[in-house]
Amino acid sequence: FVQVVYVCIRWYFYKHGGELDGMQLKSLDPTERLWQHIRLDRIIGCIAFGAASISSPGVIHHSEGYGFPLGEPNRTNSERATALSKVLTTAGFRAPVRKDFREEVWLKLLGNLTFNPISALTGATVADITNYQQASDLCRDMMLEAEQVAKQLGCTLRVSVDRRLQRARDLVGDHKTSMLQDVEKGKPIEVDILNGVVEVASLTRSQIPAISAIAKCTNLLNHVLEKNTKSKL
């Protein structure tokens, strides 16, 4: 699920409009290989709102969430997006076509840039984080920072930060994030989402002290995991 957001963030500014239109995020595609080799006119945005865990190779247990909102980069309600929405809806998913799809990206990011790294750094589940006041307060601070970045880009989130935290507490519960699952397996973690948000904040001149601090710690954790992985080869 993180990878879905990763792709959406990578091409966030494609047909975005304004002074950042077409901006490429170096933290996500430093060599510009994907930008050069994946046809941009084939992109339809999609966010997976769900929680799952890998119990064994090829075996995925779904915990919560069936939302797969879609959106065109240029904010149109196209025939192809509508057709894809019908296919996903028929398969049992909630897949509306959103004109302001980038708002969905930020709603997903509120969880990915908080619960994932904090769980990876501490070993806590989502329930542990949301029910422990200091951790919940940290998540709230980070979410508010991200919300301010989104507003700088013209996005007003349809769900409040407090509601986002409450939904995680009520619906996700005692779930191990994808980052925590990777840490427990000794695998490198996906830090690109955090680094991408830090880069976007820099472009908008937004102050994100909590996100930046957690990003630095998470990058260090990933550095150690990568080093340990290489030493075993």
XYZ file of C-alpha atoms in Angstrom:
233
model
C 0.000 0.000 0.000
C 2.880 2.370 0.678
C 4.098 1.854 -2.889
C 0.784 3.175 -4.227
C 1.333 6.462 -2.425
C 4.975 6.411 -3.467
C 3.998 6.427 -7.132
C 1.372 9.134 -6.613
C 3.849 11.375 -4.813
C 6.506 10.759 -7.451
C 4.271 12.333 -10.117
C 2.412 14.679 -7.766
C 3.189 17.810 -9.796
C 2.410 16.328 -13.216
C -0.384 18.568 -14.601
C -0.581 20.167 -11.164
C -0.678 23.738 -12.454
C 0.982 26.770 -10.909
C 4.660 27.473 -10.437
C 5.479 23.894 -9.398
C 3.790 22.292 -12.406
C 5.924 19.425 -13.743
C 8.329 19.524 -10.804
C 10.199 16.233 -10.328
C 10.968 15.116 -6.782
C 14.623 14.149 -6.631
C 14.236 12.220 -3.378
C 11.886 9.761 -5.100
C 13.423 9.482 -8.554
C 17.028 10.737 -8.317
C 18.083 9.405 -11.732
C 14.762 10.400 -13.397
C 14.603 6.907 -14.870
C 10.925 6.358 -14.099
C 10.019 9.857 -15.248
C 11.736 9.186 -18.574
C 10.514 5.642 -19.224
C 6.912 5.537 -17.961
C 4.515 7.370 -20.263
C 2.891 10.136 -18.272
C -0.298 10.018 -20.335
C -0.926 6.500 -18.971
C -1.059 7.642 -15.341
C -4.260 7.481 -13.298
C -3.894 8.243 -9.608
C -5.034 5.606 -7.104
C -4.681 5.387 -3.348
C -5.182 2.147 -1.397
C -6.743 2.802 2.001
C -6.233 -0.509 3.717
C -4.225 -2.472 6.242
C -2.682 -5.878 5.537
C 0.072 -8.141 6.774
C 2.291 -10.797 5.202
C 2.079 -14.048 7.167
C 4.277 -15.986 4.733
C 5.559 -15.532 1.160
C 2.565 -14.962 -1.103
C 0.046 -15.028 1.765
C -1.535 -11.646 2.596
C -4.036 -11.130 5.415
C -6.308 -8.123 4.932
C -7.200 -6.361 8.173
C -9.217 -3.285 7.231
C -10.125 -0.908 4.416
C -11.579 -1.232 0.902
C -11.141 2.314 -0.389
C -9.364 2.799 -3.737
C -10.204 6.389 -4.792
C -9.080 7.362 -8.290
C -8.240 10.609 -10.013
C -6.805 12.111 -13.174
C -3.697 14.295 -12.792
C -5.488 17.150 -14.609
C -8.576 16.879 -12.339
C -10.966 15.788 -15.114
C -13.601 13.076 -14.846
C -12.380 11.014 -17.793
C -13.927 7.981 -19.459
C -10.928 5.808 -18.601
C -11.046 6.755 -14.902
C -14.787 6.056 -14.827
C -14.240 2.680 -16.516
C -11.536 1.725 -14.008
C -13.797 2.828 -11.157
C -16.541 0.476 -12.400
C -14.109 -2.458 -12.577
C -12.856 -1.912 -9.024
C -16.383 -1.310 -7.691
C -17.579 -4.552 -9.269
C -14.709 -6.331 -7.512
C -15.974 -5.056 -4.152
C -13.840 -1.957 -3.622
C -14.933 1.625 -3.020
C -13.351 3.430 -5.943
C -14.914 6.841 -6.583
C -13.333 9.187 -9.108
C -12.245 12.283 -7.186
C -11.709 15.592 -8.946
C -9.426 16.734 -6.124
C -7.513 13.457 -6.020
C -4.398 15.009 -4.490
C -6.373 15.520 -1.291
C -6.668 11.727 -1.091
C -2.888 11.502 -1.400
C -2.472 13.753 1.625
C -5.097 11.884 3.650
C -3.145 8.675 3.058
C 0.127 10.418 3.833
C -1.157 11.538 7.234
C -0.999 7.896 8.266
C 2.047 6.796 6.294
C 4.362 9.532 7.542
C 3.333 9.075 11.190
C 2.307 5.530 12.114
C 4.805 3.807 9.811
C 8.051 5.419 10.995
C 7.024 5.637 14.647
C 6.109 1.946 14.650
C 9.381 1.053 12.913
C 11.417 3.027 15.452
C 9.592 1.743 18.531
C 8.074 -1.639 17.647
C 4.605 -0.316 18.497
C 1.396 -1.259 16.719
C -1.088 1.363 15.529
C -3.170 0.713 18.657
C -0.103 1.182 20.873
C 0.646 4.508 19.197
C -2.871 5.924 19.208
C -3.582 4.866 22.802
C -0.312 6.203 24.250
C -0.795 9.921 24.785
C 2.738 11.123 24.027
C 2.913 9.093 20.816
C -0.572 10.192 19.796
C 0.401 13.824 20.425
C 3.500 13.375 18.245
C 1.361 11.928 15.451
C -1.002 14.858 15.739
C 1.869 17.363 15.530
C 3.242 15.628 12.425
C -0.195 15.465 10.805
C -0.786 19.161 11.428
C 2.569 19.935 9.822
C 1.663 17.833 6.781
C -1.747 19.505 6.599
C -0.041 22.896 6.399
C 2.138 21.682 3.516
C -0.992 20.431 1.739
C -2.667 23.824 2.211
C 0.363 25.530 0.684
C -0.328 23.403 -2.402
C -4.009 24.304 -2.481
C -5.372 21.168 -0.794
C -7.957 21.400 1.975
C -8.405 17.989 3.573
C -11.971 16.722 3.906
C -11.118 14.850 7.115
C -9.677 16.621 10.156
C -6.443 15.491 11.786
C -8.296 14.507 14.957
C -10.781 12.465 12.934
C -7.912 10.778 11.065
C -6.348 9.755 14.376
C -9.677 8.531 15.715
C -10.329 6.411 12.628
C -6.916 4.780 12.985
C -7.643 4.075 16.652
C -11.103 2.633 15.976
C -10.635 0.826 12.647
C -6.990 -0.209 12.319
C -6.301 -1.155 15.915
C -3.580 -3.639 16.830
C -2.022 -3.715 13.365
C 1.684 -3.801 12.540
C 2.531 -1.286 9.827
C 4.416 -2.351 6.710
C 7.549 -0.624 8.007
C 7.413 -2.510 11.301
C 6.890 -5.801 9.464
C 9.992 -5.086 7.382
C 12.055 -4.155 10.452
C 11.074 -7.406 12.179
C 12.274 -9.292 9.102
C 15.536 -7.311 9.045
C 14.661 -5.779 5.673
C 15.383 -2.194 4.573
C 12.349 0.061 4.910
C 10.610 2.441 2.515
C 11.838 5.863 3.620
C 11.044 7.562 0.304
C 7.606 8.733 1.434
C 9.039 10.630 4.381
C 11.864 12.076 2.316
C 9.423 13.091 -0.388
C 7.284 15.033 2.090
C 10.400 16.744 3.461
C 11.344 17.754 -0.081
C 7.849 19.077 -0.836
C 7.890 21.039 2.435
C 11.166 22.611 1.342
C 9.639 23.610 -2.000
C 6.737 25.312 -0.210
C 8.998 26.788 2.509
C 6.958 25.035 5.197
C 8.288 24.403 8.705
C 8.017 20.707 9.658
C 10.256 20.154 12.724
C 8.503 17.000 13.977
C 8.389 15.335 10.562
C 12.019 16.246 9.893
C 13.211 14.789 13.195
C 11.356 11.511 12.669
C 12.598 11.366 9.066
C 16.228 11.673 10.189
C 15.816 8.900 12.752
C 14.029 6.681 10.232
C 16.747 7.231 7.631
C 19.324 6.194 10.220
C 17.344 3.044 10.989
C 17.175 2.243 7.278
C 20.922 2.840 6.941
C 21.582 0.292 9.692
C 19.175 -2.227 8.137
C 20.795 -1.839 4.715
C 24.257 -2.238 6.225
C 23.209 -5.393 8.066
C 21.590 -6.791 4.919
C 24.769 -6.230 2.871
C 26.914 -7.843 5.550
C 24.897 -11.056 5.223
C 25.412 -11.325 1.473
